[in-house]
Short mmCIF file of C-alpha atoms and ligand atoms in Angstrom, two decimals:
data_model
loop_
_atom_site.label_atom_id
_atom_site.label_comp_id
_atom_site.label_asym_id
_atom_site.label_seq_id
_atom_site.Cartn_x
_atom_site.Cartn_y
_atom_site.Cartn_z
CA MET A 1 -26.13 -80.54 45.32
CA ALA A 2 -28.35 -78.64 42.87
CA MET A 3 -32.10 -78.82 43.40
CA ASN A 4 -33.64 -81.09 40.79
CA ASN A 5 -36.58 -79.15 39.42
CA ALA A 6 -38.09 -82.23 37.81
CA LEU A 7 -38.87 -83.58 41.28
CA ALA A 8 -40.77 -80.58 42.68
CA ASN A 9 -44.17 -81.63 44.07
CA ARG A 10 -43.84 -85.18 42.74
CA GLN A 11 -45.59 -87.77 44.86
CA ILE A 12 -43.07 -90.54 45.32
CA LEU A 13 -43.79 -93.70 47.22
CA LEU A 14 -40.51 -95.03 48.60
CA GLY A 15 -40.65 -98.74 49.34
CA ILE A 16 -37.95 -100.21 51.55
CA THR A 17 -37.34 -103.94 51.80
CA GLY A 18 -35.09 -106.00 54.07
CA GLY A 19 -31.41 -105.60 53.29
CA ILE A 20 -28.43 -103.85 54.79
CA ALA A 21 -28.70 -101.09 52.14
CA ALA A 22 -31.96 -100.06 53.85
CA TYR A 23 -29.95 -97.58 55.91
CA LYS A 24 -29.21 -95.64 52.70
CA ALA A 25 -32.94 -95.19 52.11
CA ALA A 26 -32.98 -92.54 54.83
CA GLU A 27 -30.51 -90.44 52.86
CA LEU A 28 -32.44 -91.06 49.63
CA LEU A 29 -35.64 -89.87 51.31
CA ARG A 30 -33.89 -86.72 52.51
CA ARG A 31 -32.47 -85.93 49.12
CA LEU A 32 -35.76 -86.41 47.33
CA GLN A 33 -37.44 -84.10 49.83
CA ASN A 34 -34.74 -81.48 49.35
CA CYS A 35 -35.60 -81.56 45.66
CA GLY A 36 -39.20 -80.70 46.57
CA ALA A 37 -40.69 -84.20 46.25
CA ASP A 38 -43.48 -85.33 48.57
CA VAL A 39 -42.35 -88.75 49.78
CA ARG A 40 -44.33 -91.41 51.65
CA VAL A 41 -42.58 -94.49 52.96
CA VAL A 42 -43.78 -98.09 52.95
CA MET A 43 -41.54 -100.66 54.66
CA THR A 44 -41.73 -104.43 54.61
CA PRO A 45 -41.51 -106.12 58.01
CA ALA A 46 -37.97 -107.27 57.15
CA ALA A 47 -36.90 -103.69 56.39
CA THR A 48 -37.86 -102.63 59.92
CA GLU A 49 -35.17 -105.02 61.21
CA PHE A 50 -32.52 -102.90 59.49
CA ILE A 51 -33.81 -99.35 60.05
CA THR A 52 -36.60 -98.16 62.28
CA PRO A 53 -39.86 -96.74 60.92
CA LEU A 54 -39.40 -93.96 63.47
CA THR A 55 -36.27 -92.70 61.70
CA LEU A 56 -38.10 -92.52 58.39
CA GLN A 57 -41.20 -91.06 59.97
CA ALA A 58 -39.17 -88.29 61.60
CA LEU A 59 -37.38 -87.53 58.33
CA SER A 60 -40.44 -87.69 56.09
CA GLY A 61 -42.82 -85.94 58.47
CA HIS A 62 -45.48 -88.54 57.66
CA PRO A 63 -46.49 -91.84 59.23
CA VAL A 64 -44.54 -94.77 57.81
CA HIS A 65 -46.74 -97.55 56.49
CA THR A 66 -45.77 -101.11 57.38
CA ALA A 67 -48.90 -103.22 57.80
CA LEU A 68 -51.39 -104.32 55.17
CA LEU A 69 -54.24 -105.03 57.55
CA ASP A 70 -53.94 -102.18 60.01
CA PRO A 71 -57.44 -100.77 60.55
CA GLU A 72 -56.04 -97.40 61.59
CA ALA A 73 -53.81 -97.11 58.54
CA GLU A 74 -56.54 -98.33 56.20
CA SER A 75 -58.89 -95.63 57.44
CA GLY A 76 -56.16 -93.04 56.70
CA MET A 77 -54.11 -93.98 53.66
CA GLY A 78 -54.72 -97.64 52.90
CA HIS A 79 -52.97 -99.65 50.19
CA ILE A 80 -55.34 -98.50 47.45
CA GLU A 81 -55.01 -94.83 48.41
CA LEU A 82 -51.23 -95.14 48.50
CA ALA A 83 -51.25 -96.91 45.14
CA ARG A 84 -53.34 -94.12 43.62
CA TRP A 85 -51.49 -91.33 45.35
CA ALA A 86 -48.08 -92.23 43.93
CA ASP A 87 -46.78 -90.62 40.76
CA LEU A 88 -43.90 -93.08 40.94
CA VAL A 89 -43.08 -96.11 43.11
CA VAL A 90 -39.39 -96.57 43.93
CA VAL A 91 -38.28 -99.61 45.90
CA ALA A 92 -34.80 -99.09 47.31
CA PRO A 93 -33.34 -101.40 48.32
CA ALA A 94 -35.26 -104.18 46.55
CA SER A 95 -34.31 -107.59 47.97
CA ALA A 96 -34.20 -110.85 46.00
CA ASP A 97 -37.21 -112.02 47.98
CA PHE A 98 -39.21 -108.88 47.17
CA MET A 99 -38.42 -109.23 43.46
CA ALA A 100 -39.61 -112.84 43.59
CA ARG A 101 -42.85 -111.79 45.29
CA LEU A 102 -43.41 -109.11 42.68
CA VAL A 103 -42.96 -111.68 39.92
CA GLN A 104 -45.50 -113.94 41.62
CA GLY A 105 -47.99 -111.10 41.96
CA LEU A 106 -48.29 -111.67 45.70
CA GLY A 107 -50.11 -109.10 47.75
CA ASN A 108 -49.61 -110.45 51.26
CA ASP A 109 -47.66 -107.48 52.55
CA LEU A 110 -48.38 -103.78 52.12
CA LEU A 111 -45.60 -102.95 49.66
CA SER A 112 -46.34 -105.79 47.24
CA ALA A 113 -50.08 -105.01 47.49
CA VAL A 114 -49.36 -101.37 46.60
CA CYS A 115 -47.23 -102.50 43.64
CA LEU A 116 -50.07 -104.74 42.45
CA ALA A 117 -52.64 -101.98 42.75
CA THR A 118 -50.78 -98.99 41.36
CA SER A 119 -50.96 -97.67 37.83
CA ALA A 120 -47.83 -95.58 38.46
CA ARG A 121 -44.49 -96.72 37.10
CA ILE A 122 -42.45 -98.96 39.40
CA CYS A 123 -38.66 -98.76 39.67
CA LEU A 124 -36.44 -101.03 41.72
CA ALA A 125 -32.93 -100.56 43.05
CA PRO A 126 -31.91 -104.17 43.75
CA ALA A 127 -29.41 -104.76 46.53
CA MET A 128 -28.27 -108.17 47.72
CA ASN A 129 -25.32 -110.48 48.08
CA GLN A 130 -23.58 -111.08 44.74
CA ALA A 131 -24.36 -114.81 44.77
CA MET A 132 -28.06 -114.09 45.35
CA TRP A 133 -28.04 -111.62 42.44
CA SER A 134 -26.27 -114.11 40.17
CA ASN A 135 -28.58 -116.97 41.13
CA PRO A 136 -30.59 -118.14 38.08
CA ALA A 137 -33.84 -117.60 39.99
CA THR A 138 -33.05 -113.93 40.58
CA ARG A 139 -31.74 -113.50 37.03
CA THR A 140 -35.01 -114.86 35.64
CA ASN A 141 -37.07 -112.72 38.02
CA ALA A 142 -35.15 -109.60 36.97
CA GLU A 143 -35.84 -110.39 33.31
CA ILE A 144 -39.54 -111.01 33.89
CA LEU A 145 -39.93 -107.76 35.82
CA GLN A 146 -38.24 -105.80 33.03
CA GLN A 147 -40.45 -107.46 30.42
CA ARG A 148 -43.45 -106.24 32.42
CA GLY A 149 -42.22 -102.67 32.21
CA ILE A 150 -40.65 -102.43 35.65
CA THR A 151 -37.38 -100.51 35.64
CA LEU A 152 -34.31 -101.88 37.42
CA TRP A 153 -31.48 -99.58 38.43
CA GLY A 154 -28.22 -101.38 39.09
CA PRO A 155 -27.04 -103.11 41.10
CA ALA A 156 -23.48 -101.82 41.02
CA ASP A 157 -20.34 -103.94 41.30
CA GLY A 158 -18.04 -103.66 44.27
CA LEU A 159 -17.32 -104.52 47.85
CA GLN A 160 -20.34 -105.81 49.74
CA ALA A 161 -21.33 -105.53 53.40
CA CYS A 162 -20.74 -109.28 53.77
CA GLY A 163 -17.16 -108.92 52.46
CA ASP A 164 -17.84 -110.38 49.00
CA ILE A 165 -16.92 -108.47 45.88
CA GLY A 166 -19.30 -108.49 42.91
CA PRO A 167 -22.63 -107.23 41.58
CA GLY A 168 -25.27 -106.52 44.21
CA ARG A 169 -24.52 -103.12 45.73
CA MET A 170 -27.40 -100.66 45.66
CA LEU A 171 -26.70 -97.68 43.38
CA GLU A 172 -25.41 -94.61 45.19
CA VAL A 173 -28.03 -92.13 46.38
CA ASP A 174 -26.86 -89.46 43.89
CA ASP A 175 -27.35 -91.86 41.00
CA LEU A 176 -30.76 -92.91 42.27
CA VAL A 177 -31.92 -89.29 42.58
CA ALA A 178 -30.83 -88.66 38.97
CA GLU A 179 -32.62 -91.82 37.77
CA ILE A 180 -35.79 -90.89 39.65
CA ALA A 181 -35.76 -87.37 38.16
CA GLY A 182 -35.16 -88.92 34.73
CA GLN A 183 -38.37 -90.94 35.06
CA PHE A 184 -40.35 -87.77 34.69
CA ASP A 185 -38.72 -86.84 31.38
CA THR A 186 -40.36 -89.01 28.75
CA GLY A 187 -39.38 -87.04 25.65
CA LEU A 188 -42.63 -88.11 23.94
CA LEU A 189 -43.41 -84.58 22.74
CA ALA A 190 -39.82 -83.43 22.21
CA GLY A 191 -39.72 -80.29 20.08
CA LYS A 192 -43.51 -79.90 19.98
CA ARG A 193 -45.10 -76.61 21.02
CA VAL A 194 -48.18 -77.03 23.17
CA LEU A 195 -50.72 -74.46 24.32
CA ILE A 196 -53.05 -75.38 27.17
CA THR A 197 -56.02 -73.51 28.61
CA ALA A 198 -56.93 -74.24 32.22
CA GLY A 199 -59.15 -73.15 35.08
CA PRO A 200 -62.38 -71.20 35.07
CA THR A 201 -62.99 -67.79 33.56
CA ARG A 202 -64.62 -64.89 35.37
CA GLU A 203 -67.19 -62.73 33.63
CA ALA A 204 -67.72 -59.43 35.35
CA ILE A 205 -71.25 -58.21 36.09
CA ASP A 206 -70.18 -55.04 37.85
CA PRO A 207 -66.96 -53.98 39.63
CA VAL A 208 -67.53 -56.44 42.51
CA ARG A 209 -69.48 -59.36 41.06
CA TYR A 210 -68.84 -61.98 38.44
CA ILE A 211 -70.11 -65.22 36.89
CA SER A 212 -67.75 -68.19 37.19
CA ASN A 213 -67.63 -71.92 37.94
CA HIS A 214 -65.95 -74.44 40.24
CA SER A 215 -63.07 -75.46 37.96
CA SER A 216 -59.88 -75.74 40.05
CA GLY A 217 -57.51 -75.85 37.06
CA LYS A 218 -55.81 -78.98 38.46
CA MET A 219 -56.34 -81.14 35.38
CA GLY A 220 -55.01 -78.48 32.99
CA PHE A 221 -52.02 -77.73 35.22
CA ALA A 222 -51.21 -81.45 35.56
CA LEU A 223 -51.41 -81.79 31.78
CA ALA A 224 -49.12 -78.79 31.33
CA ARG A 225 -46.59 -80.41 33.61
CA ALA A 226 -46.83 -83.74 31.79
CA CYS A 227 -46.36 -82.01 28.42
CA ALA A 228 -43.28 -80.18 29.71
CA ASP A 229 -41.96 -83.49 31.07
CA ALA A 230 -42.50 -84.97 27.64
CA GLY A 231 -40.19 -82.31 26.21
CA ALA A 232 -42.84 -79.95 24.81
CA ILE A 233 -42.37 -76.21 24.85
CA THR A 234 -45.45 -75.55 26.92
CA THR A 235 -47.56 -72.44 27.42
CA LEU A 236 -50.40 -72.39 29.91
CA ILE A 237 -53.16 -69.82 29.64
CA ALA A 238 -54.73 -69.90 33.08
CA GLY A 239 -57.95 -68.45 34.40
CA PRO A 240 -58.09 -67.35 38.06
CA VAL A 241 -56.82 -70.36 40.07
CA ALA A 242 -54.80 -70.85 43.24
CA LEU A 243 -52.15 -73.17 41.83
CA PRO A 244 -48.36 -72.83 41.53
CA SER A 245 -46.93 -72.75 38.00
CA PRO A 246 -45.57 -76.11 36.88
CA PRO A 247 -41.79 -76.05 36.29
CA ARG A 248 -40.62 -75.30 32.73
CA VAL A 249 -44.04 -73.98 31.72
CA LYS A 250 -44.69 -70.44 30.51
CA ARG A 251 -47.83 -69.22 32.25
CA ILE A 252 -50.09 -66.39 31.22
CA ASP A 253 -52.87 -65.43 33.63
CA VAL A 254 -56.18 -64.23 32.28
CA VAL A 255 -59.57 -63.42 33.77
CA SER A 256 -62.38 -63.52 31.22
CA ALA A 257 -63.27 -65.78 28.28
CA GLN A 258 -62.48 -62.92 25.91
CA ASP A 259 -59.01 -62.43 27.51
CA MET A 260 -58.38 -66.17 27.19
CA PHE A 261 -59.53 -66.13 23.56
CA ASP A 262 -57.23 -63.16 22.76
CA GLU A 263 -54.16 -64.70 24.43
CA VAL A 264 -54.76 -68.07 22.74
CA MET A 265 -55.41 -66.59 19.29
CA ALA A 266 -52.26 -64.46 19.50
CA ARG A 267 -50.20 -67.66 19.83
CA VAL A 268 -52.12 -70.28 17.90
CA ASN A 269 -50.10 -70.00 14.70
CA ALA A 270 -46.91 -70.83 16.56
CA VAL A 271 -48.04 -74.08 18.19
CA ASP A 272 -48.51 -77.72 17.16
CA ILE A 273 -51.05 -78.81 19.75
CA VAL A 274 -53.80 -77.01 21.69
CA ILE A 275 -55.41 -78.64 24.72
CA ALA A 276 -58.51 -76.84 25.97
CA ALA A 277 -58.92 -77.90 29.58
CA ALA A 278 -60.42 -74.59 30.70
CA ALA A 279 -64.02 -74.42 31.87
CA VAL A 280 -64.74 -71.31 29.85
CA ALA A 281 -67.92 -69.43 30.74
CA ASP A 282 -70.39 -69.85 27.90
CA TYR A 283 -72.05 -66.48 28.54
CA ARG A 284 -71.00 -63.10 29.85
CA ALA A 285 -73.01 -60.05 30.88
CA GLU A 286 -74.00 -58.03 27.84
CA GLN A 287 -73.18 -54.84 29.72
CA VAL A 288 -70.73 -54.64 32.61
CA ALA A 289 -72.25 -52.07 34.97
CA PRO A 290 -69.74 -49.27 35.62
CA GLY A 291 -70.74 -49.06 39.31
CA LYS A 292 -71.98 -51.62 41.83
CA ILE A 293 -75.53 -52.65 40.94
CA LYS A 294 -77.87 -51.58 43.76
CA LYS A 295 -80.46 -53.84 45.33
CA THR A 296 -83.98 -52.70 44.42
CA GLY A 297 -87.37 -53.42 46.00
CA ALA A 298 -88.16 -55.96 43.24
CA ASP A 299 -87.95 -59.71 43.94
CA THR A 300 -86.39 -60.53 40.62
CA MET A 301 -83.84 -58.95 38.36
CA ASN A 302 -82.84 -59.74 34.81
CA LEU A 303 -79.35 -59.90 33.51
CA ALA A 304 -78.87 -59.97 29.76
CA LEU A 305 -76.17 -62.45 28.75
CA VAL A 306 -74.38 -62.89 25.46
CA LYS A 307 -72.31 -65.82 24.20
CA THR A 308 -68.55 -65.87 24.66
CA PRO A 309 -66.35 -67.00 21.77
CA ASP A 310 -65.76 -70.77 21.61
CA ILE A 311 -61.97 -70.86 21.82
CA ILE A 312 -61.25 -74.47 20.86
CA ALA A 313 -63.83 -74.50 18.05
CA SER A 314 -62.26 -71.34 16.59
CA ILE A 315 -58.85 -73.00 16.60
CA ALA A 316 -60.12 -76.27 15.16
CA SER A 317 -61.66 -74.41 12.23
CA ILE A 318 -58.26 -73.02 11.15
CA GLU A 319 -57.13 -74.77 7.95
CA ALA A 320 -54.02 -76.93 8.63
CA GLY A 321 -54.14 -75.64 12.19
CA PRO A 322 -52.77 -77.34 15.29
CA PHE A 323 -53.86 -80.70 16.67
CA THR A 324 -56.84 -79.88 18.90
CA VAL A 325 -57.87 -81.57 22.12
CA GLY A 326 -61.03 -80.65 23.98
CA PHE A 327 -62.76 -81.74 27.16
CA ALA A 328 -66.36 -82.75 27.63
CA ALA A 329 -67.95 -82.66 31.07
CA GLU A 330 -71.04 -84.84 30.82
CA THR A 331 -73.56 -86.30 33.26
CA GLU A 332 -75.10 -88.95 31.00
CA SER A 333 -74.60 -90.72 27.64
CA VAL A 334 -70.96 -89.73 27.94
CA GLU A 335 -69.71 -91.35 24.73
CA GLN A 336 -72.52 -90.03 22.54
CA PHE A 337 -72.33 -86.47 23.83
CA ALA A 338 -68.54 -86.42 23.75
CA ARG A 339 -68.39 -87.75 20.19
CA ASP A 340 -71.04 -85.25 19.08
CA LYS A 341 -69.01 -82.44 20.64
CA MET A 342 -65.83 -83.66 18.96
CA LEU A 343 -67.51 -83.65 15.55
CA ARG A 344 -69.34 -80.37 16.07
CA LYS A 345 -66.18 -78.58 17.18
CA LYS A 346 -64.00 -80.48 14.63
CA LEU A 347 -61.59 -81.67 17.34
CA ASP A 348 -58.90 -84.32 16.86
CA MET A 349 -59.40 -85.78 20.33
CA ILE A 350 -61.78 -85.30 23.24
CA ILE A 351 -61.38 -86.21 26.89
CA ALA A 352 -64.69 -86.91 28.60
CA ASN A 353 -65.42 -86.74 32.32
CA ASP A 354 -68.53 -88.05 33.97
CA VAL A 355 -69.24 -85.05 36.21
CA SER A 356 -72.17 -86.77 37.91
CA ARG A 357 -69.55 -88.70 39.94
CA THR A 358 -68.64 -86.80 43.11
CA ASP A 359 -65.34 -88.65 43.75
CA ILE A 360 -63.57 -87.31 40.68
CA GLY A 361 -63.35 -84.26 38.46
CA PHE A 362 -63.84 -80.66 39.59
CA GLY A 363 -61.56 -79.76 42.50
CA SER A 364 -60.57 -83.39 43.12
CA GLU A 365 -57.01 -84.75 43.04
CA ASP A 366 -58.25 -87.70 40.99
CA ASN A 367 -59.98 -88.17 37.71
CA ALA A 368 -61.27 -90.99 35.51
CA VAL A 369 -61.90 -90.30 31.84
CA MET A 370 -62.83 -91.74 28.49
CA VAL A 371 -60.90 -90.51 25.49
CA PHE A 372 -62.34 -90.46 21.99
CA TRP A 373 -60.80 -89.71 18.64
CA PRO A 374 -62.40 -90.21 15.25
CA ALA A 375 -61.10 -93.78 14.85
CA GLY A 376 -61.07 -95.06 18.41
CA ALA A 377 -61.55 -94.78 22.14
CA ALA A 378 -59.72 -95.52 25.39
CA GLU A 379 -60.78 -95.59 29.00
CA TYR A 380 -58.71 -94.57 32.02
CA GLN A 381 -59.85 -95.67 35.48
CA LYS A 382 -59.68 -93.38 38.51
CA MET A 383 -56.14 -92.26 39.26
CA SER A 384 -54.33 -89.08 40.28
CA LYS A 385 -54.50 -86.23 37.81
CA ALA A 386 -50.69 -86.35 37.52
CA GLN A 387 -50.68 -90.05 36.59
CA LEU A 388 -53.62 -89.59 34.27
CA SER A 389 -51.88 -86.69 32.54
CA GLU A 390 -48.87 -88.89 31.79
CA LYS A 391 -51.14 -91.46 30.18
CA LEU A 392 -53.07 -88.82 28.24
CA VAL A 393 -49.80 -87.41 26.92
CA GLU A 394 -48.79 -90.91 25.74
CA LYS A 395 -52.08 -91.22 23.85
CA LEU A 396 -51.78 -87.67 22.54
CA SER A 397 -48.28 -88.24 21.20
CA GLU A 398 -49.48 -91.40 19.42
CA LEU A 399 -52.41 -89.62 17.78
CA VAL A 400 -50.32 -86.59 16.83
CA SER A 401 -47.76 -88.80 15.06
CA GLU A 402 -50.54 -90.73 13.29
CA LYS A 403 -52.06 -87.49 12.04
CA LEU A 404 -48.66 -86.25 10.89
CA LYS A 405 -48.18 -89.49 8.94
CA GLN A 406 -51.56 -89.07 7.26
CA VAL A 407 -50.72 -85.51 6.26
CA THR A 408 -47.34 -86.46 4.80
CA VAL A 409 -48.49 -89.63 2.97
O1 C5P B 1 -69.18 -76.71 24.68
P1 C5P B 1 -68.51 -77.14 25.93
O2 C5P B 1 -68.25 -76.01 26.89
O3 C5P B 1 -69.15 -78.29 26.62
O4 C5P B 1 -67.10 -77.68 25.41
C1 C5P B 1 -66.06 -77.98 26.27
C2 C5P B 1 -64.74 -77.85 25.56
O5 C5P B 1 -64.69 -76.65 24.79
C3 C5P B 1 -63.60 -77.72 26.54
O6 C5P B 1 -62.45 -78.26 25.92
C4 C5P B 1 -63.48 -76.22 26.72
O7 C5P B 1 -62.18 -75.83 27.15
C5 C5P B 1 -63.76 -75.72 25.32
N1 C5P B 1 -64.39 -74.39 25.28
C6 C5P B 1 -63.70 -73.33 24.74
N2 C5P B 1 -64.30 -72.09 24.67
C7 C5P B 1 -65.54 -71.90 25.12
C8 C5P B 1 -66.26 -72.98 25.67
C9 C5P B 1 -65.65 -74.22 25.74
O8 C5P B 1 -62.54 -73.49 24.33
N3 C5P B 1 -66.09 -70.70 25.05
#
């Protein structure tokens, strides 16, 4: 079976509920892992009657989570951490009882609590006896879940473990893997060309020293991946970072602000959207010393610095140029400073981080942001950078289409 690139490094929470199809979850886990996904398993108590947590723990290489109020588990990855960690929640098999609990919004077992707490998409692969599936209660529950944006895959028709024939079989593992991969292709930016800057820049002082900052590049890389998932032809201009290239993204590595500026400007006429997530150095050394600067007897030394070009502001000043998105790292008065920056740089949208918070932002896996555009604002609570990127791409695609409409009217 071909490796499904769309699943590489995805964080998938696999929920297993009580039903005979639970034994197939082991194969699903294996297949997702073979496609490069990072899978964590949460089982309901009933699921453990059908397949042991040990089997899934051995296959996944991670502890299997079963209890909501387990002090040991909560100090490691508790329900909120799991909910935040997941890029996608897949419950396979999903029993009639689990669907009913989801409809009720119950949180009295770990899996339903995770489903309540997550901002990731939730997909269910129902599996149950055909009469249970056809029961009006289950039919109504299935409808309600779909109305709330939960995706249901199957069930398929056919021979059941109990001997009945009818709807209620869990979809085959191959089909589930394809559906899961498909979740990451939203098509929201189909045909659009996106250029993203990410990471820090390094400004040389001499052959061995430089000025830089703590940007990890994670937010820009996650955005690049989300844009590619949304169907955009995506180019990533990356400063020095230790991150793998997202699949389907063209990556160009650069070192200094000037290199980044040159690479961006060479491509800007051929793109529709530019997202500037890079933490570009504002100043560079006026003169790069040709040899290593020697320590002297003096207690101080002066280094003359000159401004680097402002990449995103240069792009935003191009007449009928691309849609421009900038970032604002602020420690106070976030909205005011971010809006000022948006106006000053003539951006179409700005994503603001509160960098005074130590639990998010630079280097972290998570982020929480406010987004501003001339006519509105939106707030996104703390979540993984992958999840956040999906949501930012949704907002971006909305604003890009609105702007296009205004231009064509
Ligand atoms: O002015 P400030 O650095 O706070 O602005 C941040 C935004 O501007 C970010 O989107 C950053 O990528 C972009 N920027 C840039 N070129 C610079 C400095 C910042 O594109 N030289």
